[in-house]
Tab-separated table of C-alpha atoms in Angstrom:
chain	number	residue	atom	x	y	z
A	1	MET	CA	112.105	2.058	63.319
A	2	LYS	CA	113.498	4.385	60.667
A	3	THR	CA	112.677	1.874	57.928
A	4	ALA	CA	109.121	1.522	59.224
A	5	LEU	CA	108.663	5.280	59.273
A	6	LEU	CA	109.945	5.564	55.698
A	7	ALA	CA	107.583	2.794	54.582
A	8	PHE	CA	104.701	4.523	56.301
A	9	ALA	CA	105.582	7.850	54.704
A	10	LEU	CA	105.633	6.174	51.300
A	11	LEU	CA	102.209	4.619	51.849
A	12	ILE	CA	100.761	7.918	53.008
A	13	PHE	CA	102.243	9.651	49.983
A	14	VAL	CA	100.685	7.141	47.613
A	15	ALA	CA	97.344	7.331	49.423
A	16	ALA	CA	97.400	11.112	49.445
A	17	GLY	CA	98.197	11.088	45.724
A	18	SER	CA	94.665	9.898	45.097
A	19	ALA	CA	93.427	13.382	45.910
A	20	CYS	CA	95.284	14.674	42.875
A	21	GLY	CA	93.648	12.215	40.478
A	22	GLU	CA	90.355	12.393	38.690
A	23	THR	CA	87.105	11.941	40.560
A	24	ILE	CA	85.625	8.458	40.144
A	25	THR	CA	81.982	7.812	40.903
A	26	LEU	CA	80.749	4.303	41.598
A	27	ALA	CA	78.796	4.308	38.323
A	28	GLU	CA	81.961	5.236	36.410
A	29	ALA	CA	83.909	2.452	38.098
A	30	LEU	CA	81.205	-0.040	37.107
A	31	LYS	CA	81.243	1.252	33.549
A	32	LYS	CA	85.000	0.764	33.415
A	33	ALA	CA	84.657	-2.794	34.682
A	34	GLU	CA	82.019	-3.614	32.075
A	35	ALA	CA	84.292	-2.401	29.287
A	36	ALA	CA	87.715	-3.611	30.451
A	37	ASN	CA	87.361	-6.448	32.969
A	38	HIS	CA	89.313	-9.442	31.658
A	39	GLY	CA	86.884	-12.041	32.996
A	40	LEU	CA	83.942	-10.374	31.282
A	41	ARG	CA	85.847	-10.105	28.024
A	42	VAL	CA	86.554	-13.848	28.122
A	43	SER	CA	82.856	-14.540	28.726
A	44	ALA	CA	81.965	-12.332	25.767
A	45	TYR	CA	83.972	-14.700	23.563
A	46	ASP	CA	81.997	-17.638	24.973
A	47	GLU	CA	78.806	-16.008	23.730
A	48	ARG	CA	80.283	-15.501	20.268
A	49	LEU	CA	81.412	-19.124	20.155
A	50	ALA	CA	77.907	-20.241	21.103
A	51	SER	CA	76.478	-18.110	18.280
A	52	GLU	CA	78.790	-19.799	15.802
A	53	ASN	CA	77.648	-23.164	17.137
A	54	VAL	CA	74.090	-22.171	16.216
A	55	ARG	CA	75.211	-21.492	12.644
A	56	LEU	CA	77.055	-24.819	12.641
A	57	ASN	CA	73.950	-26.786	13.615
A	58	ARG	CA	71.740	-24.811	11.245
A	59	SER	CA	73.866	-26.201	8.408
A	60	GLY	CA	72.063	-29.520	8.872
A	61	TYR	CA	69.076	-28.060	6.990
A	62	LEU	CA	71.207	-27.242	3.941
A	63	PRO	CA	72.589	-29.621	1.309
A	64	LYS	CA	76.173	-30.856	1.478
A	65	VAL	CA	78.160	-30.331	-1.713
A	66	ASP	CA	81.409	-32.265	-2.278
A	67	PHE	CA	83.857	-31.822	-5.120
A	68	GLN	CA	86.867	-33.966	-5.905
A	69	ALA	CA	89.296	-33.948	-8.821
A	70	GLY	CA	92.693	-35.383	-9.551
A	71	TYR	CA	95.017	-37.236	-11.902
A	72	THR	CA	96.037	-40.889	-11.597
A	73	ALA	CA	99.154	-42.472	-13.112
A	74	GLN	CA	99.226	-46.320	-13.204
A	75	LEU	CA	102.071	-48.669	-13.980
A	76	GLU	CA	99.731	-50.696	-16.223
A	77	PRO	CA	96.113	-49.983	-17.226
A	78	GLN	CA	93.396	-52.392	-16.111
A	79	SER	CA	92.545	-54.965	-18.803
A	80	ILE	CA	90.403	-58.084	-19.236
A	81	THR	CA	91.296	-61.478	-20.636
A	82	LEU	CA	89.255	-62.814	-23.583
A	83	PRO	CA	87.981	-66.425	-23.606
A	84	THR	CA	89.583	-66.911	-26.996
A	85	GLY	CA	92.920	-65.784	-25.683
A	86	GLY	CA	94.614	-62.426	-25.536
A	87	SER	CA	93.458	-59.332	-23.627
A	88	PHE	CA	92.635	-55.709	-24.124
A	89	ALA	CA	92.776	-52.620	-21.895
A	90	THR	CA	89.546	-51.191	-20.454
A	91	GLN	CA	91.042	-47.888	-19.329
A	92	GLU	CA	93.877	-45.554	-19.959
A	93	ALA	CA	97.096	-45.965	-18.009
A	94	ASP	CA	97.036	-42.316	-16.936
A	95	PHE	CA	93.750	-40.489	-16.529
A	96	ALA	CA	92.082	-37.484	-14.919
A	97	PHE	CA	88.936	-37.760	-12.833
A	98	LEU	CA	86.305	-35.454	-11.340
A	99	SER	CA	83.404	-36.015	-8.954
A	100	LEU	CA	80.663	-33.623	-7.861
A	101	GLY	CA	78.056	-34.760	-5.331
A	102	ILE	CA	75.112	-33.061	-3.578
A	103	TYR	CA	73.678	-34.753	-0.486
A	104	GLN	CA	70.508	-33.587	1.259
A	105	THR	CA	68.820	-35.050	4.334
A	106	LEU	CA	65.088	-35.108	3.654
A	107	TYR	CA	63.841	-36.390	7.006
A	108	ASP	CA	65.653	-37.721	10.093
A	109	PHE	CA	62.845	-37.875	12.670
A	110	GLY	CA	63.729	-34.529	14.256
A	111	ARG	CA	67.440	-35.064	14.917
A	112	THR	CA	68.489	-31.949	12.996
A	113	ASP	CA	65.713	-29.894	14.622
A	114	ALA	CA	66.844	-31.055	18.074
A	115	ARG	CA	70.510	-30.190	17.413
A	116	TYR	CA	69.596	-26.722	16.168
A	117	SER	CA	67.230	-26.032	19.093
A	118	ARG	CA	69.854	-27.242	21.574
A	119	ALA	CA	72.444	-24.888	20.079
A	120	GLN	CA	69.997	-21.979	20.340
A	121	ALA	CA	69.257	-22.817	23.978
A	122	THR	CA	72.977	-23.041	24.751
A	123	ARG	CA	73.575	-19.659	23.152
A	124	GLU	CA	70.841	-18.089	25.272
A	125	ALA	CA	72.216	-19.788	28.392
A	126	THR	CA	75.657	-18.388	27.609
A	127	ARG	CA	74.195	-14.905	27.180
A	128	PHE	CA	72.395	-15.115	30.520
A	129	GLY	CA	75.553	-16.519	32.073
A	130	TYR	CA	77.444	-13.454	30.898
A	131	GLU	CA	74.851	-11.196	32.513
A	132	GLY	CA	75.187	-13.109	35.767
A	133	GLN	CA	78.975	-12.863	35.710
A	134	LYS	CA	78.707	-9.141	35.019
A	135	GLN	CA	76.547	-8.735	38.121
A	136	ASP	CA	79.116	-10.672	40.181
A	137	THR	CA	81.919	-8.463	38.851
A	138	PHE	CA	79.893	-5.357	39.669
A	139	LEU	CA	79.458	-6.586	43.247
A	140	GLN	CA	83.226	-7.049	43.544
A	141	VAL	CA	83.708	-3.486	42.271
A	142	VAL	CA	81.237	-2.178	44.864
A	143	ARG	CA	83.087	-4.031	47.628
A	144	ALA	CA	86.459	-2.647	46.529
A	145	TYR	CA	85.071	0.883	46.100
A	146	PHE	CA	83.561	1.020	49.590
A	147	ARG	CA	86.558	-0.741	51.073
A	148	ILE	CA	88.709	2.159	49.889
A	149	LEU	CA	86.243	4.697	51.306
A	150	GLN	CA	86.225	2.772	54.565
A	151	GLY	CA	90.027	2.645	54.506
A	152	GLN	CA	90.211	6.420	54.193
A	153	LYS	CA	88.025	6.785	57.288
A	154	LEU	CA	90.013	4.188	59.211
A	155	LEU	CA	93.270	5.833	58.180
A	156	GLN	CA	92.024	9.140	59.562
A	157	ALA	CA	90.987	7.425	62.800
A	158	ALA	CA	94.409	5.790	63.047
A	159	ALA	CA	96.115	9.129	62.408
A	160	ASP	CA	93.999	10.729	65.155
A	161	GLU	CA	95.040	7.960	67.514
A	162	VAL	CA	98.727	8.491	66.680
A	163	LYS	CA	98.286	12.212	67.282
A	164	GLN	CA	96.547	11.574	70.613
A	165	MET	CA	99.179	9.039	71.705
A	166	THR	CA	101.947	11.458	70.720
A	167	ASP	CA	100.315	14.144	72.795
A	168	HIS	CA	99.867	11.726	75.684
A	169	LEU	CA	103.555	10.751	75.472
A	170	ARG	CA	104.484	14.433	75.637
A	171	VAL	CA	102.309	14.918	78.718
A	172	ALA	CA	103.707	11.784	80.362
A	173	GLN	CA	107.265	12.943	79.605
A	174	ASN	CA	106.592	16.350	81.204
A	175	LEU	CA	105.035	14.783	84.273
A	176	PHE	CA	107.890	12.288	84.535
A	177	ASP	CA	110.444	15.096	84.248
A	178	GLN	CA	108.621	16.845	87.093
A	179	GLY	CA	108.779	13.659	89.122
A	180	VAL	CA	104.994	13.455	89.324
A	181	VAL	CA	104.604	10.052	87.613
A	182	THR	CA	106.757	6.961	87.415
A	183	ARG	CA	108.744	5.757	84.418
A	184	ASN	CA	106.080	3.102	83.915
A	185	ASP	CA	103.684	5.779	82.578
A	186	LEU	CA	106.319	6.923	80.120
A	187	LEU	CA	107.120	3.415	78.887
A	188	GLN	CA	103.433	2.605	78.576
A	189	ALA	CA	102.863	5.695	76.429
A	190	GLU	CA	105.857	4.862	74.196
A	191	VAL	CA	104.648	1.297	73.650
A	192	ARG	CA	101.131	2.465	72.898
A	193	LEU	CA	102.397	5.074	70.418
A	194	ALA	CA	104.424	2.425	68.599
A	195	SER	CA	101.336	0.201	68.479
A	196	SER	CA	99.246	3.066	67.066
A	197	ARG	CA	101.819	3.714	64.357
A	198	GLN	CA	101.812	0.025	63.472
A	199	ARG	CA	98.035	0.084	63.190
A	200	ARG	CA	98.229	3.094	60.899
A	201	LEU	CA	100.664	1.183	58.659
A	202	ASP	CA	98.304	-1.801	58.539
A	203	VAL	CA	95.335	0.396	57.597
A	204	ALA	CA	97.319	2.191	54.881
A	205	ASN	CA	98.512	-1.137	53.469
A	206	SER	CA	94.954	-2.518	53.467
A	207	MET	CA	93.755	0.519	51.538
A	208	GLU	CA	96.552	0.110	48.993
A	209	ASN	CA	95.499	-3.501	48.473
A	210	ALA	CA	91.924	-2.317	47.977
A	211	TRP	CA	93.141	0.045	45.264
A	212	LEU	CA	95.008	-2.808	43.573
A	213	GLY	CA	91.817	-4.875	43.638
A	214	LEU	CA	89.697	-2.064	42.199
A	215	ASN	CA	92.223	-1.353	39.433
A	216	TYR	CA	92.320	-5.053	38.561
A	217	LEU	CA	88.534	-5.185	38.262
A	218	THR	CA	88.288	-2.009	36.174
A	219	GLY	CA	91.282	-2.744	33.945
A	220	ASP	CA	93.278	0.276	35.160
A	221	ASP	CA	97.027	0.364	35.724
A	222	PRO	CA	97.930	-0.924	39.224
A	223	THR	CA	99.536	2.432	40.058
A	224	TYR	CA	96.422	4.427	39.115
A	225	ARG	CA	94.795	6.405	41.896
A	226	GLY	CA	91.718	8.573	41.708
A	227	GLU	CA	89.476	10.415	44.116
A	228	LEU	CA	86.447	8.393	45.161
A	229	VAL	CA	83.234	10.210	45.958
A	230	GLU	CA	82.714	10.245	49.710
A	231	GLY	CA	79.128	9.710	50.777
A	232	THR	CA	78.315	7.405	47.846
A	233	LYS	CA	75.115	5.468	48.480
A	234	VAL	CA	73.586	2.354	46.986
A	235	GLU	CA	69.933	3.098	46.273
A	236	VAL	CA	67.472	0.260	46.894
A	237	SER	CA	63.696	0.534	46.583
A	238	GLY	CA	62.319	-1.618	49.373
A	239	LEU	CA	63.836	-4.709	50.938
A	240	ASP	CA	60.894	-7.110	50.908
A	241	ALA	CA	60.320	-8.034	47.265
A	242	PRO	CA	58.804	-11.525	46.804
A	243	VAL	CA	61.404	-14.216	46.193
A	244	GLU	CA	59.405	-15.519	43.229
A	245	GLU	CA	59.831	-12.196	41.399
A	246	ILE	CA	63.564	-12.232	42.095
A	247	LEU	CA	63.972	-15.769	40.756
A	248	ALA	CA	62.131	-14.808	37.584
A	249	ARG	CA	64.568	-11.926	36.961
A	250	ARG	CA	67.852	-13.610	37.831
A	251	ALA	CA	70.037	-14.314	34.808
A	252	GLU	CA	71.439	-17.470	36.412
A	253	VAL	CA	67.963	-19.010	36.746
A	254	ARG	CA	67.133	-18.144	33.158
A	255	ALA	CA	70.456	-19.621	32.044
A	256	GLN	CA	69.750	-22.875	33.893
A	257	LYS	CA	66.276	-23.044	32.353
A	258	LYS	CA	67.838	-22.717	28.910
A	259	LEU	CA	70.360	-25.438	29.749
A	260	LEU	CA	67.475	-27.654	30.860
A	261	GLU	CA	65.728	-26.909	27.587
A	262	GLY	CA	68.921	-27.825	25.734
A	263	SER	CA	69.219	-31.120	27.620
A	264	GLU	CA	65.637	-31.968	26.629
A	265	GLN	CA	66.568	-31.405	22.993
A	266	ASP	CA	69.599	-33.621	23.556
A	267	VAL	CA	67.255	-36.393	24.692
A	268	ALA	CA	65.133	-35.909	21.555
A	269	GLU	CA	68.203	-36.075	19.304
A	270	SER	CA	69.642	-39.195	20.924
A	271	LYS	CA	66.239	-40.901	20.778
A	272	GLY	CA	66.114	-40.158	17.048
A	273	GLY	CA	69.146	-42.411	16.610
A	274	TYR	CA	66.792	-45.410	16.706
A	275	TYR	CA	65.035	-44.233	13.525
A	276	PRO	CA	66.142	-44.176	9.861
A	277	GLU	CA	67.120	-41.207	7.724
A	278	LEU	CA	65.614	-40.383	4.347
A	279	PHE	CA	68.031	-38.695	1.960
A	280	ALA	CA	68.517	-37.578	-1.644
A	281	ARG	CA	71.749	-37.453	-3.605
A	282	ALA	CA	72.666	-36.070	-7.008
A	283	GLY	CA	76.092	-36.643	-8.487
A	284	LEU	CA	78.311	-36.155	-11.500
A	285	ASP	CA	81.348	-38.421	-12.006
A	286	TYR	CA	83.866	-38.058	-14.804
A	287	VAL	CA	86.764	-40.417	-15.517
A	288	GLN	CA	89.032	-39.818	-18.515
A	289	ASN	CA	88.860	-43.069	-20.496
A	290	ASP	CA	88.798	-43.275	-24.294
A	291	LYS	CA	88.058	-46.998	-24.055
A	292	VAL	CA	84.433	-46.418	-23.114
A	293	LYS	CA	81.613	-44.466	-24.666
A	294	GLU	CA	80.353	-42.695	-21.519
A	295	GLN	CA	83.131	-40.970	-19.598
A	296	THR	CA	80.707	-38.756	-17.639
A	297	ILE	CA	78.010	-40.336	-15.475
A	298	MET	CA	75.212	-38.259	-13.895
A	299	ALA	CA	72.853	-39.871	-11.373
A	300	ALA	CA	70.217	-39.053	-8.768
A	301	THR	CA	69.320	-41.180	-5.737
A	302	ILE	CA	66.608	-41.190	-3.121
A	303	GLY	CA	67.441	-43.585	-0.326
A	304	LEU	CA	66.911	-44.708	3.213
A	305	LYS	CA	69.665	-45.529	5.672
A	306	VAL	CA	69.366	-46.931	9.160
A	307	ASN	CA	71.792	-48.253	11.727
A	308	LEU	CA	70.941	-51.826	12.649
A	309	PHE	CA	73.524	-52.340	15.389
A	310	ASP	CA	76.228	-50.099	16.846
A	311	GLY	CA	77.258	-51.964	19.972
A	312	PHE	CA	74.493	-50.292	22.039
A	313	ALA	CA	76.114	-46.895	21.530
A	314	THR	CA	72.752	-45.305	20.652
A	315	THR	CA	71.179	-46.749	23.795
A	316	SER	CA	74.031	-45.439	25.938
A	317	ARG	CA	73.808	-41.977	24.391
A	318	TYR	CA	70.061	-41.902	25.031
A	319	ARG	CA	70.412	-42.957	28.676
A	320	GLN	CA	73.222	-40.448	29.158
A	321	ALA	CA	71.017	-37.680	27.746
A	322	VAL	CA	68.182	-38.627	30.110
A	323	GLU	CA	70.515	-38.517	33.125
A	324	ASN	CA	71.931	-35.195	31.984
A	325	ARG	CA	68.402	-33.786	31.751
A	326	SER	CA	67.696	-34.923	35.323
A	327	ARG	CA	70.932	-33.331	36.489
A	328	ALA	CA	70.055	-30.049	34.758
A	329	GLY	CA	66.663	-30.018	36.489
A	330	GLU	CA	68.268	-30.612	39.882
A	331	ARG	CA	70.855	-27.896	39.211
A	332	LEU	CA	68.047	-25.453	38.423
A	333	ARG	CA	66.387	-26.166	41.770
A	334	HIS	CA	69.762	-25.820	43.502
A	335	VAL	CA	70.413	-22.416	41.898
A	336	GLU	CA	66.950	-21.182	42.861
A	337	ALA	CA	67.482	-22.240	46.478
A	338	ASP	CA	70.915	-20.552	46.566
A	339	ILE	CA	69.526	-17.297	45.205
A	340	ALA	CA	66.646	-17.274	47.687
A	341	LEU	CA	69.144	-17.766	50.522
A	342	GLU	CA	71.434	-15.098	49.084
A	343	TYR	CA	68.605	-12.566	48.932
A	344	ARG	CA	67.213	-13.245	52.418
A	345	SER	CA	70.709	-13.109	53.946
A	346	ALA	CA	71.489	-9.807	52.212
A	347	VAL	CA	68.216	-8.268	53.429
A	348	ASN	CA	68.891	-9.368	57.006
A	349	ASP	CA	72.475	-8.052	56.890
A	350	ALA	CA	71.282	-4.687	55.558
A	351	LYS	CA	68.725	-4.287	58.354
A	352	VAL	CA	71.232	-5.212	61.071
A	353	ALA	CA	73.943	-2.949	59.617
A	354	ALA	CA	71.512	-0.007	59.614
A	355	GLU	CA	70.855	-0.570	63.313
A	356	ARG	CA	74.596	-0.845	64.000
A	357	ILE	CA	75.172	2.530	62.324
A	358	SER	CA	72.553	4.146	64.529
A	359	VAL	CA	74.066	2.640	67.697
A	360	THR	CA	77.698	3.477	66.891
A	361	GLU	CA	76.916	7.081	65.938
A	362	SER	CA	75.954	7.918	69.520
A	363	SER	CA	78.757	5.721	70.865
A	364	ILE	CA	81.379	7.832	69.085
A	365	ARG	CA	80.194	10.975	70.826
A	366	GLN	CA	80.249	9.174	74.165
A	367	GLY	CA	83.729	7.795	73.457
A	368	GLU	CA	85.086	11.259	72.621
A	369	GLU	CA	83.668	12.629	75.861
A	370	ASN	CA	85.076	9.697	77.791
A	371	LEU	CA	88.559	10.376	76.351
A	372	ARG	CA	88.340	14.072	77.222
A	373	ILE	CA	87.353	13.343	80.798
A	374	ASN	CA	90.125	10.792	81.339
A	375	ARG	CA	92.718	13.058	79.736
A	376	ASP	CA	91.730	15.922	82.040
A	377	ARG	CA	91.754	13.618	85.061
A	378	TYR	CA	95.261	12.478	84.167
A	379	LEU	CA	96.481	16.070	83.871
A	380	GLU	CA	94.978	16.784	87.279
A	381	GLN	CA	96.620	13.606	88.667
A	382	VAL	CA	93.336	12.044	89.717
A	383	GLY	CA	93.374	9.517	86.878
A	384	THR	CA	95.933	7.056	85.535
A	385	ALA	CA	97.756	6.768	82.215
A	386	THR	CA	96.038	3.435	81.701
A	387	ASP	CA	92.659	5.174	81.828
A	388	VAL	CA	93.727	7.568	79.055
A	389	ILE	CA	95.122	4.795	76.870
A	390	ASP	CA	92.055	2.610	77.412
A	391	ALA	CA	89.772	5.536	76.539
A	392	GLN	CA	91.679	6.194	73.307
A	393	THR	CA	91.656	2.505	72.408
A	394	LEU	CA	87.922	2.368	73.054
A	395	LEU	CA	87.297	5.428	70.882
A	396	THR	CA	89.320	3.973	68.013
A	397	GLN	CA	87.436	0.700	68.339
A	398	ILE	CA	84.071	2.474	68.275
A	399	ARG	CA	85.052	4.477	65.195
A	400	THR	CA	86.273	1.321	63.488
A	401	GLU	CA	83.002	-0.441	64.257
A	402	HIS	CA	81.045	2.560	62.942
A	403	TYR	CA	82.964	2.672	59.669
A	404	GLN	CA	82.677	-1.113	59.362
A	405	ALA	CA	78.912	-0.851	59.869
A	406	MET	CA	78.693	1.807	57.142
A	407	PHE	CA	80.723	-0.425	54.799
A	408	ASP	CA	78.629	-3.498	55.643
A	409	TYR	CA	75.391	-1.573	55.070
A	410	GLU	CA	76.292	-0.307	51.605
A	411	VAL	CA	77.689	-3.682	50.562
A	412	ALA	CA	74.582	-5.431	51.923
A	413	LEU	CA	72.389	-3.127	49.830
A	414	ALA	CA	74.545	-3.939	46.815
A	415	ARG	CA	74.099	-7.634	47.594
A	416	VAL	CA	70.330	-7.109	47.711
A	417	LYS	CA	70.458	-5.508	44.262
A	418	ARG	CA	72.750	-8.298	43.063
A	419	ALA	CA	70.296	-10.894	44.351
A	420	ARG	CA	67.567	-9.125	42.391
A	421	GLY	CA	69.756	-9.061	39.289
A	422	GLU	CA	69.611	-5.281	39.028
A	423	LEU	CA	73.028	-4.083	40.234
A	424	TYR	CA	73.421	-1.138	37.830
């Protein structure tokens, strides 16, 4: 028991320490998450990598320049045998060499265009994907933020219950000492007080875990505690926006459309593998050789190259690209259906939570009056200890349901904004 009390005191001390920290608004918490969340920072690198991939594929429009130089030492120089007998060397035994070549694709039936367009579409899809992940992270921050606010309310309700049960135990002890009630009332009060203290520990621990989650999302130290703004609201303008407008704004839908566009370019590129490539090449080759008159050769070539057979690899790549395009189209429809369901569910949850708040507000007042009546009846010995304990339990339950409804309402509104793609 002593250990449990010490643990509880420690949790209360840590929770109370939040009042000494800086005030944190929901907007500030979201700003912190945008700047320091590890998942978002990883996704930012994905966008940069996609941008470099665009530059990589744009290089297909530019010429390729190769340079090579070196020095060769041979055991014997190459020579030819004369018909009349004897031989003479056609090169030096040791020689330097140099080669400079410029290769330019003139026309490849759109393969380079398709690769570049696909890279651009992938970059845009990555950018939209980052925006979607940011919205998901923001929703997690909202959940953690309101979970802490809810925890503070629940902790106060649990503390009130402990106070009430302590007072009830005192009354039961006095009545037992006077011989008015049996020991059963006293034992019942002691058990209920212990249960209330345990509940308070659970609520305090849950709130500490919520703080750990919020600090993880915002990149703060796990031990950091601030003062959250009580009464924070999520502002939503209307709950009945057309689903079509929502789908048009969602970053995930736009990302999938870009991926579909990229898969179409992939089909175009793979189909171009059936066609030839027209190219030009200019080169300079130097080989140190005093046996010949021309040691430096310069040449220019315009040519055509085509693959005649590659084991049906081109056909397989083309069919694979077509299937991938079909999969991308189906994934787009799947994402749209998921978002429509997400939005409609969030709207329904928000409407129901608002009604729950209205119902539980009046229930709290009734529960408080019910507790007062049963407490007075017990003091006057016309009621039982069980009635008092049941009334307190009912009041705590009603308060818990009220605070849960408030939490569910704000989170549901945040989910509505998330579904619209406009969560801050």
